[in-house]
Tab-separated table of C-alpha atoms and ligand atoms in Angstrom:
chain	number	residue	atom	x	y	z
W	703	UNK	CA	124.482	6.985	198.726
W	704	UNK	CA	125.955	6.015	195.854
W	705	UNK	CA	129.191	7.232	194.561
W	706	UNK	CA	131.252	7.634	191.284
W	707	UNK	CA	134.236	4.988	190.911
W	708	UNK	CA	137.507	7.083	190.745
W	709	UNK	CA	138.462	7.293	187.145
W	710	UNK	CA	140.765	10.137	184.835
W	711	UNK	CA	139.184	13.098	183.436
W	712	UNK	CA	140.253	15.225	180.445
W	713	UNK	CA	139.263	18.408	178.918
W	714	UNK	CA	140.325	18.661	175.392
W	715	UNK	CA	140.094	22.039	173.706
W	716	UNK	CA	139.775	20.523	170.217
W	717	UNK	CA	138.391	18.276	168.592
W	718	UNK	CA	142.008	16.728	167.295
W	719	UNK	CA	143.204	17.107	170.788
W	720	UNK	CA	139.576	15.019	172.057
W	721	UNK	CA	139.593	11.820	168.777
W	722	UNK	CA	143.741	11.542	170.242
W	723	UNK	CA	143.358	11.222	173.537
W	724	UNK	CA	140.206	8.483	173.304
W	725	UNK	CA	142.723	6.959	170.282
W	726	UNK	CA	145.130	6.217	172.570
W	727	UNK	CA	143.712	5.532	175.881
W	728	UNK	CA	141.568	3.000	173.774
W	729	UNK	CA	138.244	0.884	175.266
W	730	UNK	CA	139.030	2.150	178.659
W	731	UNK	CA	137.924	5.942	178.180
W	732	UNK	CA	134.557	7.247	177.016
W	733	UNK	CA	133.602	10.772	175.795
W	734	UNK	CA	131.016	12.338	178.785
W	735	UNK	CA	128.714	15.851	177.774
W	736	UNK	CA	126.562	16.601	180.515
W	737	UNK	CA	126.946	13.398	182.358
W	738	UNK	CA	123.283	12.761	183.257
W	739	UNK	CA	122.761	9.264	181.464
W	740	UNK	CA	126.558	8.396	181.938
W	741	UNK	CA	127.544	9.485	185.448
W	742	UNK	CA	124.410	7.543	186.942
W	743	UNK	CA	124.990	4.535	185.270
W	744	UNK	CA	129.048	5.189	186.467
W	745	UNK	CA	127.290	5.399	189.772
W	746	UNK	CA	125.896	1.963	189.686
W	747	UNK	CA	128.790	0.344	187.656
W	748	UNK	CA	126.473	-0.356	184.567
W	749	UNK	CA	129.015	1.617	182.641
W	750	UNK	CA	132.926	1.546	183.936
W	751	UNK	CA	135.356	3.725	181.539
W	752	UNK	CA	138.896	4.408	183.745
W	753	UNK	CA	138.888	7.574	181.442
W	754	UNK	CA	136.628	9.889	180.857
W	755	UNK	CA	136.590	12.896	178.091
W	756	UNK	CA	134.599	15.895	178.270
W	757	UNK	CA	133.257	17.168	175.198
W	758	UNK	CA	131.855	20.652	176.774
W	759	UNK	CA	134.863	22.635	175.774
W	760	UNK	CA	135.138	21.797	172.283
W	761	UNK	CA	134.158	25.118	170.510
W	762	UNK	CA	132.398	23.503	167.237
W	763	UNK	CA	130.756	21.569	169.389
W	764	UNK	CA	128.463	24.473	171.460
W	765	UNK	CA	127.276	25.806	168.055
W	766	UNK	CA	124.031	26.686	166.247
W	767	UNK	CA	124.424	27.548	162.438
W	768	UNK	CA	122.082	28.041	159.656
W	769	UNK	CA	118.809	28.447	159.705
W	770	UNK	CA	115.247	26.622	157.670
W	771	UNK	CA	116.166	27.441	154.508
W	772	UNK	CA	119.553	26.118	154.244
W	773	UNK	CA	119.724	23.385	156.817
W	774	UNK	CA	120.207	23.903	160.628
W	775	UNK	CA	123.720	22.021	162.514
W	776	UNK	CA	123.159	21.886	165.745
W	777	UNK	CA	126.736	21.493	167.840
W	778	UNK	CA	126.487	17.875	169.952
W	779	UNK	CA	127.396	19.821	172.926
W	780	UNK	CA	124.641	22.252	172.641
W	781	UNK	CA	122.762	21.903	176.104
W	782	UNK	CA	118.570	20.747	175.912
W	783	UNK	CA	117.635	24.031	177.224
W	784	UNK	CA	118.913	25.916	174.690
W	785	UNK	CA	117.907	23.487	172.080
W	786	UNK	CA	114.404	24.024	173.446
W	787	UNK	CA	114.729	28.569	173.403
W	788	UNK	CA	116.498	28.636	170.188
W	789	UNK	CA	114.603	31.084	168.109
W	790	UNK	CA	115.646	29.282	165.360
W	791	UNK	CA	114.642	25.974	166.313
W	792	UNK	CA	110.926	27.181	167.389
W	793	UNK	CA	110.416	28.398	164.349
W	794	UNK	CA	111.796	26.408	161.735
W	795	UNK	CA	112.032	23.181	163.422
W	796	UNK	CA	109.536	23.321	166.128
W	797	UNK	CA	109.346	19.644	166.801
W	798	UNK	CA	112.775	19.383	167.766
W	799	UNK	CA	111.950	22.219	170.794
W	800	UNK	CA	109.136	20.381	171.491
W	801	UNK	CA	110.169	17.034	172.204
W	802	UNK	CA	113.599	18.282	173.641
W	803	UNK	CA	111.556	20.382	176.060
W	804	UNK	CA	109.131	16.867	177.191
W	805	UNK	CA	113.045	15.376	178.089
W	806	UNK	CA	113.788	14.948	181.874
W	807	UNK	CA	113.572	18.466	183.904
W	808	UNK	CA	114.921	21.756	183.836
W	809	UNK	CA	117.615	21.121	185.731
W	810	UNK	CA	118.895	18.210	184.031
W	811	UNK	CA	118.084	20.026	180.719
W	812	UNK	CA	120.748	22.661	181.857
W	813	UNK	CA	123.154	19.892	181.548
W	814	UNK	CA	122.296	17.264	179.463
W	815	UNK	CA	122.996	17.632	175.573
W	816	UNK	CA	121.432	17.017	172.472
W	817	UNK	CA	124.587	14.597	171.416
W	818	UNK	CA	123.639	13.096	174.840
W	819	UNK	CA	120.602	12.497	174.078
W	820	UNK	CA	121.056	10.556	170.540
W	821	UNK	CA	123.136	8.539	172.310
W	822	UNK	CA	121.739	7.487	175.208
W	823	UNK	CA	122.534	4.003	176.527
W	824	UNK	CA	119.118	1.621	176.154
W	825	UNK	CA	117.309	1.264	179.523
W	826	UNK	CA	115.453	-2.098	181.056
W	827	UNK	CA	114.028	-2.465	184.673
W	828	UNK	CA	116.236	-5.277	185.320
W	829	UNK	CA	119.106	-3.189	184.189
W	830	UNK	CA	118.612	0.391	185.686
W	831	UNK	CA	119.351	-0.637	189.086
W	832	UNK	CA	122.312	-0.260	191.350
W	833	UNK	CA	124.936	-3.355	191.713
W	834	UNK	CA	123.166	-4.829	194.894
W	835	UNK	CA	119.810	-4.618	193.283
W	836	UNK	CA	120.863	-6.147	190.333
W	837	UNK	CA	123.889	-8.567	191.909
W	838	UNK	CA	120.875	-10.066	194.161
W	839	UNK	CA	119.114	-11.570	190.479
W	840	UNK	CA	122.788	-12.569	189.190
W	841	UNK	CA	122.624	-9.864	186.511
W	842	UNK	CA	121.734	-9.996	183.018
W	843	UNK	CA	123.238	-10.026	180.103
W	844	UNK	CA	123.434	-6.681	178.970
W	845	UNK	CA	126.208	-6.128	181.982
W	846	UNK	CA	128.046	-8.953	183.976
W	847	UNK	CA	125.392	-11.810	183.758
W	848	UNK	CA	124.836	-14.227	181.556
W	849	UNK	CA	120.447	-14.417	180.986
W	850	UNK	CA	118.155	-11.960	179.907
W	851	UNK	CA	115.494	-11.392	182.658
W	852	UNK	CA	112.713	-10.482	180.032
W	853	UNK	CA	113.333	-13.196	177.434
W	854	UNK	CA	115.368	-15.904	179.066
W	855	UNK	CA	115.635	-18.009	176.057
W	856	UNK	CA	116.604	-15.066	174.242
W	857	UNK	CA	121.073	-14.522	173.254
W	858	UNK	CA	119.710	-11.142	172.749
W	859	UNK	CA	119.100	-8.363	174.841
W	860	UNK	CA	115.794	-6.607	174.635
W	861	UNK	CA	116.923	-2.585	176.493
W	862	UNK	CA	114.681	0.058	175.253
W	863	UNK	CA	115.678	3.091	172.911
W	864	UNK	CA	114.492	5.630	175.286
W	865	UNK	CA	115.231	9.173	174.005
W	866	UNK	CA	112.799	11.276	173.326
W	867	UNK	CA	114.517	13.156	170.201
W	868	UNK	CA	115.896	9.500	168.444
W	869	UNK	CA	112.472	9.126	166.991
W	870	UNK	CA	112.243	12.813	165.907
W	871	UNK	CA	115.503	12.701	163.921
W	872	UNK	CA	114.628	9.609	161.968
W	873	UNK	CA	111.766	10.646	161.031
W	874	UNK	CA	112.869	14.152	159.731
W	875	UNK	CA	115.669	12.769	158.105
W	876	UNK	CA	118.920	14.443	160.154
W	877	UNK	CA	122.383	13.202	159.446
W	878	UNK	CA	124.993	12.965	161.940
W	879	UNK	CA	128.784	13.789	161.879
W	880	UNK	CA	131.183	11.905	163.893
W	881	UNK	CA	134.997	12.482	163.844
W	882	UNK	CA	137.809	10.076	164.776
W	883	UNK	CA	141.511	9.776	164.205
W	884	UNK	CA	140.876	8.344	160.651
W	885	UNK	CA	138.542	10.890	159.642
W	886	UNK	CA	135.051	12.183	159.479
W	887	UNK	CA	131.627	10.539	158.515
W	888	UNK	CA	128.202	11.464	158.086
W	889	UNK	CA	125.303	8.862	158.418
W	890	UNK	CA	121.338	9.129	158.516
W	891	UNK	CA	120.024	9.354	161.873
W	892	UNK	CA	118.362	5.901	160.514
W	893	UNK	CA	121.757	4.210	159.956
W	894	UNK	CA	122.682	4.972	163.345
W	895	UNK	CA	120.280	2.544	165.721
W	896	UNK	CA	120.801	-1.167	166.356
W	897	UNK	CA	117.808	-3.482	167.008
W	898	UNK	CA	120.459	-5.210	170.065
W	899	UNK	CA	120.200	-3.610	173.907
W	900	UNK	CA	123.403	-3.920	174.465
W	901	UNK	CA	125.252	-3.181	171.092
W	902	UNK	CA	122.742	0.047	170.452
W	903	UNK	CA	124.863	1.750	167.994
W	904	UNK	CA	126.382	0.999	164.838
W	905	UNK	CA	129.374	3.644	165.854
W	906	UNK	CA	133.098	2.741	166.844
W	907	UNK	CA	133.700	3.827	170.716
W	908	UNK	CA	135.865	6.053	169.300
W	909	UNK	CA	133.830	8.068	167.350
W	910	UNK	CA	132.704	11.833	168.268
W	911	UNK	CA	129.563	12.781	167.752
W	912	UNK	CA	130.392	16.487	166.038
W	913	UNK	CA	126.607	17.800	165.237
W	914	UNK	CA	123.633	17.178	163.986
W	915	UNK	CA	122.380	18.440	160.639
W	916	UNK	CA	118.602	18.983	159.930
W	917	UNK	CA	117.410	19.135	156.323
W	918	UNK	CA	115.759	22.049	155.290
W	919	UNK	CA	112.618	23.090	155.045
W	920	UNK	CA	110.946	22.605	152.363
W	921	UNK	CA	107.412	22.460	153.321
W	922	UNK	CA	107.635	19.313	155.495
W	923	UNK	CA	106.249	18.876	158.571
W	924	UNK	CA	106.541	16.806	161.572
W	925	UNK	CA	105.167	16.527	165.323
W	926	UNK	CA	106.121	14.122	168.168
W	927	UNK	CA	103.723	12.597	170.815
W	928	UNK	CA	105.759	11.145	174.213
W	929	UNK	CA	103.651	8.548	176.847
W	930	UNK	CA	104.900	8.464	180.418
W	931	UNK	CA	103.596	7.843	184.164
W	932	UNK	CA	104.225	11.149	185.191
W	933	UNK	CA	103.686	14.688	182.803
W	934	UNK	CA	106.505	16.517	184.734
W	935	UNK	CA	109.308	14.128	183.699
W	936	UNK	CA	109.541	10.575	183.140
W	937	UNK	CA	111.515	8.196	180.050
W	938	UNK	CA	109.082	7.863	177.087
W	939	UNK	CA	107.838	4.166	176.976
W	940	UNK	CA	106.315	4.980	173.504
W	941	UNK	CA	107.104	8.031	171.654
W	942	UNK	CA	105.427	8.830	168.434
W	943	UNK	CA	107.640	10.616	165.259
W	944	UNK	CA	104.774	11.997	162.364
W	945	UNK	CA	106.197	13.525	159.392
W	946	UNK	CA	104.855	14.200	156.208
W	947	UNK	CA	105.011	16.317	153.434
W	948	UNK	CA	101.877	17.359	151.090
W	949	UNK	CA	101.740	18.284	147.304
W	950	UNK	CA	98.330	19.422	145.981
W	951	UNK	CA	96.215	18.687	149.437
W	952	UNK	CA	97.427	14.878	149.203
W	953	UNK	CA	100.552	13.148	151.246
W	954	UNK	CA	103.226	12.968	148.856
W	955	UNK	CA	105.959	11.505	151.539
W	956	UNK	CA	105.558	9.961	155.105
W	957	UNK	CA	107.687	8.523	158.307
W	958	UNK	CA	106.219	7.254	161.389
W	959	UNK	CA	108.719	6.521	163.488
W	960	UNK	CA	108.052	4.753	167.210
W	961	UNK	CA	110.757	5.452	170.107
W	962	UNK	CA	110.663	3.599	173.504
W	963	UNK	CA	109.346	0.111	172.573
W	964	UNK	CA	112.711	-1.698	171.056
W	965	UNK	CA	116.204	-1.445	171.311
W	966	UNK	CA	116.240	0.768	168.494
W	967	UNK	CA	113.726	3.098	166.786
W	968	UNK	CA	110.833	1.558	164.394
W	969	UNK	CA	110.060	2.419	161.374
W	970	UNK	CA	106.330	1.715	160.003
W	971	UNK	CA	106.409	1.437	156.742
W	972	UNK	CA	103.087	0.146	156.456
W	973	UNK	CA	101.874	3.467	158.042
W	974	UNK	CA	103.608	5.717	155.043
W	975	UNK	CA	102.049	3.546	153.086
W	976	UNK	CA	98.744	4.235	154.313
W	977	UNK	CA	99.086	7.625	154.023
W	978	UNK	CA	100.771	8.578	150.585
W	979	UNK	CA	98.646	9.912	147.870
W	980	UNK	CA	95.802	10.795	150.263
W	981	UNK	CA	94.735	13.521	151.752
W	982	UNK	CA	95.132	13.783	155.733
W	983	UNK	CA	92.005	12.692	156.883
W	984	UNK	CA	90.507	10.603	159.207
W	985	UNK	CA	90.463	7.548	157.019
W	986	UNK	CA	93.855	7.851	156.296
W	987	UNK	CA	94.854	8.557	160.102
W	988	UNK	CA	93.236	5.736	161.309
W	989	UNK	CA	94.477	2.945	158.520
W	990	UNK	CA	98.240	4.686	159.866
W	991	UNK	CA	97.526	4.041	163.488
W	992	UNK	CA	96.575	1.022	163.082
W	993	UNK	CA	99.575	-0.057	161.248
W	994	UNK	CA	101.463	1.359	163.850
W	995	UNK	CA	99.104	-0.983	166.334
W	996	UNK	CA	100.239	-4.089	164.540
W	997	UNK	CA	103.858	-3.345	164.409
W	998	UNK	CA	104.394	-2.212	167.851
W	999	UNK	CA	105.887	-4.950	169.678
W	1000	UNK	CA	106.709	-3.382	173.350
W	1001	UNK	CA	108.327	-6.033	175.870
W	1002	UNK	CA	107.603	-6.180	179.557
W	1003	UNK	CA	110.680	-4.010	180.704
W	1004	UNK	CA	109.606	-0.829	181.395
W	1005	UNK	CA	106.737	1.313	182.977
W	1006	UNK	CA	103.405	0.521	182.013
W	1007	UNK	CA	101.625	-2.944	181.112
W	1008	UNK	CA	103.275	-3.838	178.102
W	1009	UNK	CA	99.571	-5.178	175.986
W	1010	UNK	CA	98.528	-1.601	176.794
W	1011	UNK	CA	101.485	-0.025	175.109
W	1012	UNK	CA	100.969	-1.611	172.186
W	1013	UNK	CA	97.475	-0.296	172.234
W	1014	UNK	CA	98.600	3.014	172.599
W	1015	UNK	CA	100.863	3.357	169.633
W	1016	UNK	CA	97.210	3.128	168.075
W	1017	UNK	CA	95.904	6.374	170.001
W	1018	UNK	CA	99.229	8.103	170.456
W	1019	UNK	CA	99.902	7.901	166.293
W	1020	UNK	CA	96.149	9.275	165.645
W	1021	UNK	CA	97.354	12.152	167.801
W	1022	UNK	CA	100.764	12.821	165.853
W	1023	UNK	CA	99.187	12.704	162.568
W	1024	UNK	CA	96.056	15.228	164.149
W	1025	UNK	CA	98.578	17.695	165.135
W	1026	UNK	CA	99.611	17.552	161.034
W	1027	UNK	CA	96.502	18.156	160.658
W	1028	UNK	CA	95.287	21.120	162.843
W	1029	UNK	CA	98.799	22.969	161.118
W	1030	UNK	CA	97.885	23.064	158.134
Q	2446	FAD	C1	115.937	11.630	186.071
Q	2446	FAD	C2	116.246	11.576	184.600
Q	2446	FAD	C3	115.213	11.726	183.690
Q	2446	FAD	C4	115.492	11.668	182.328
Q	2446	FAD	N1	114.451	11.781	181.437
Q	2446	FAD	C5	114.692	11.683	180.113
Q	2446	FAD	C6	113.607	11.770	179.189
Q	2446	FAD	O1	112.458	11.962	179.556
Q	2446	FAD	N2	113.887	11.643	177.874
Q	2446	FAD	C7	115.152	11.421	177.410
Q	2446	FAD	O2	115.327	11.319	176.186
Q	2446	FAD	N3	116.203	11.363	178.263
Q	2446	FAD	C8	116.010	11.488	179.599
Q	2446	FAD	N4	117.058	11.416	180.484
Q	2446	FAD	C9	118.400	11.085	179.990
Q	2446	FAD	C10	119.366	12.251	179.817
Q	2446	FAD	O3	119.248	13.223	180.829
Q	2446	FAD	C11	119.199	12.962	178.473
Q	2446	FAD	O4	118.997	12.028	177.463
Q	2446	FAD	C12	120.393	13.837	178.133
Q	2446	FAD	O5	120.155	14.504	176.920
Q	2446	FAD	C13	121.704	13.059	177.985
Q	2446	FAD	O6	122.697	13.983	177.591
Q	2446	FAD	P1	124.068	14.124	178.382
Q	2446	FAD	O7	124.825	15.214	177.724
Q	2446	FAD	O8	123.862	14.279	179.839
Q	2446	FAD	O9	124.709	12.687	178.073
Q	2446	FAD	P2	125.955	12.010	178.773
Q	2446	FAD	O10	125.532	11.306	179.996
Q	2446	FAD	O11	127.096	12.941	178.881
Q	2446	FAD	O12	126.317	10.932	177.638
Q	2446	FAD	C14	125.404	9.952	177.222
Q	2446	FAD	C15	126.149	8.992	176.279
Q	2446	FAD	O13	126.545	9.672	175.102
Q	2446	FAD	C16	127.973	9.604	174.931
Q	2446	FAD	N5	128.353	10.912	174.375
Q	2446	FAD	C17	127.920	12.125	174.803
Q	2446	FAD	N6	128.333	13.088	173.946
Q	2446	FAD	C18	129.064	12.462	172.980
Q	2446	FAD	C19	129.727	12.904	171.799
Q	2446	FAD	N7	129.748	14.188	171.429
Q	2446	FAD	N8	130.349	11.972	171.023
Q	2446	FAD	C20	130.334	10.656	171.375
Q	2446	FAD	N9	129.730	10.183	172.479
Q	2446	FAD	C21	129.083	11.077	173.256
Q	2446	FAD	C22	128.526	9.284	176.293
Q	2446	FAD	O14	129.749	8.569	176.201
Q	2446	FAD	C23	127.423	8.429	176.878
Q	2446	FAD	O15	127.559	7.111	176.413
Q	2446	FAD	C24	116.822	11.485	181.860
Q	2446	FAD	C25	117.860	11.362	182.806
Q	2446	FAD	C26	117.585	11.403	184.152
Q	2446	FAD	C27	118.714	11.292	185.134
Q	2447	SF4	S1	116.473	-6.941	178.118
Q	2447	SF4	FE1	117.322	-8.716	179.213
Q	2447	SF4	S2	119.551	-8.632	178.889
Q	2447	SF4	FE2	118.689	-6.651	178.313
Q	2447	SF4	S3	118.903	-5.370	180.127
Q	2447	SF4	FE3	116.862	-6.288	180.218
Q	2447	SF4	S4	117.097	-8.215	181.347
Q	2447	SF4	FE4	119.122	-7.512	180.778
């Protein structure tokens, strides 16, 4: 069995009370929600903070406000489960409740967090493995080794994006707050991701990831479409963002956004680009997907053959933009 390394834990109350303590205990702590990416990879010393903060208690944190037509913040700490019943969410943002509720299980979606989720550490089969497993190939670069495993004339490590709601808030556009001791900030989801498995973020350790702010409604849409081995719960290893908005029965803005083949979400411009100014038909669907197709560039480190994932950005995009489709 494998067990947690001892380490501190606090419970701040506040959020002043949680940016001080990580301030001054300094790279050795980490902030922990529900635990479920970072206690496992505690577990087999992939991560190894001395201190860890919980961010459960922190009131602003736990909260839903607003609503479609203003803008929706969703609290970091709010838990997947009740990111996936929030009236709200199903009906003003359904694609949020709909990829949160293809994340993991139930169980683990009664603990695990949205902030969690957007911040989940990058994954690799030569990576997510205990220390033995992963002593036994000398380990890699991303923790205690010194060669990539996929690309071993590569300085840069290749770990997947793997959240299933990273994709979603690119493509609608969400902006993030994050608090510290020298203040607050608000980014783009966009600005968040960096294309480098083992530097994912472009976000101090420091920094506290507040909420997340949706844009409102104004007559977007968007839809999300997740591949995996197994339908009850797996990681994506391609997950498909659509959004678009229409003026006049043509697409007058686009995103397609791909999850679960890079160390950071893609962007296919090309795709937008396919679609704008036309309306959402097959012709435009399929020039999209196969934009997508090009673009895709999925490495050999997770499930599935990785020629086969490409090929499926193809069939998975046709079936975001579809869904756009079928809603009108
Ligand atoms: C078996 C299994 C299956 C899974 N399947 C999926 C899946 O299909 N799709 C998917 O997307 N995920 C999946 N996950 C991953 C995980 O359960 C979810 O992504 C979950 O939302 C993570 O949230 P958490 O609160 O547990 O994160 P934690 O483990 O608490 O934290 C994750 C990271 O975020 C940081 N962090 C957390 N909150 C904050 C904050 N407010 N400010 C700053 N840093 C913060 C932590 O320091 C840590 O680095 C799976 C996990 C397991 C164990
Ligand atoms: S991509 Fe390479 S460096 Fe990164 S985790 Fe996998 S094997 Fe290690």
């Amino acid at each position: 069995m494998m067990r947690l390394p001892k380490f501190e834990y606090h419970t701040p109350k506040s959020i002043t009370e949680a940016v001080k303590i990580i301030a001054d205990v300094g790279p050795a702590a980490q902030f922990v929600a529900g635990g479920t990416d970072l206690y496992p990879n505690m577990k087999r010393r992939q991560q190894t903070p001395k201190s860890v903060i919980s961010v459960m208690r922190l009131a602003e944190l736990n909260q839903i406000t607003g609503d479609g037509s203003q803008g929706l913040r969703i609290g970091a700490s709010v838990i997947l489960s009740d990111i996936c019943e929030s009236k709200i969410i199903n009906r003003d943002y359904p694609v949020v409740a709909r990829a949160a509720r293809t994340i993991s299980t139930p169980l683990l979606r009664n603990m695990g967090t949205i902030g969690g989720n957007l911040l989940l550490d990058t994954r690799c089969n030569y990576y997510d493995q205990n220390y033995e497993w992963r002593k036994g190939i000398n380990f890699c670069l991303k923790k205690d080794g010194d060669i990539c495993w996929v690309a071993p004339g590569s300085s840069k490590c290749w770990a997947v994006q793997s959240s299933d709601l990273v994709p979603v808030m690119v493509a609608i556009g969400a902006k993030l707050r994050f608090a510290s001791t020298l203040g607050e900030r608000v980014i783009d989801a966009a600005g968040l991701y960096n294309d480098d498995g083992i530097d994912y973020l472009h976000k101090r350790p420091d920094e506290l990831l507040v909420s997340i702010e949706l844009p409102p409604m104004n007559g977007w849409q968007a839809s999300y479409q997740k591949l995996r081995r197994r339908g009850a719960f797996d990681f994506p290893v391609l997950g498909v963002a659509a959004y678009i908005q229409r003026k006049d029965g043509l697409v007058s803005d686009a995103k397609i956004v791909l999850g679960g083949i890079a160390p950071s979400p893609v962007e296919i411009r090309d795709a937008a680009t396919a679609l704008i100014g036309k309306p959402l038909g097959d012709d435009a669907i399929q020039a999209a997907a196969e934009a997508a197709y090009v673009k895709a560039r999925p490495l050999d480190n997770t499930d599935f053959v990785y020629q086969w994932r490409k090929q499926m950005a193809r069939q998975y995009t046709v079936r975001a933009l579809n869904e756009l489709v079928a809603n009108v």
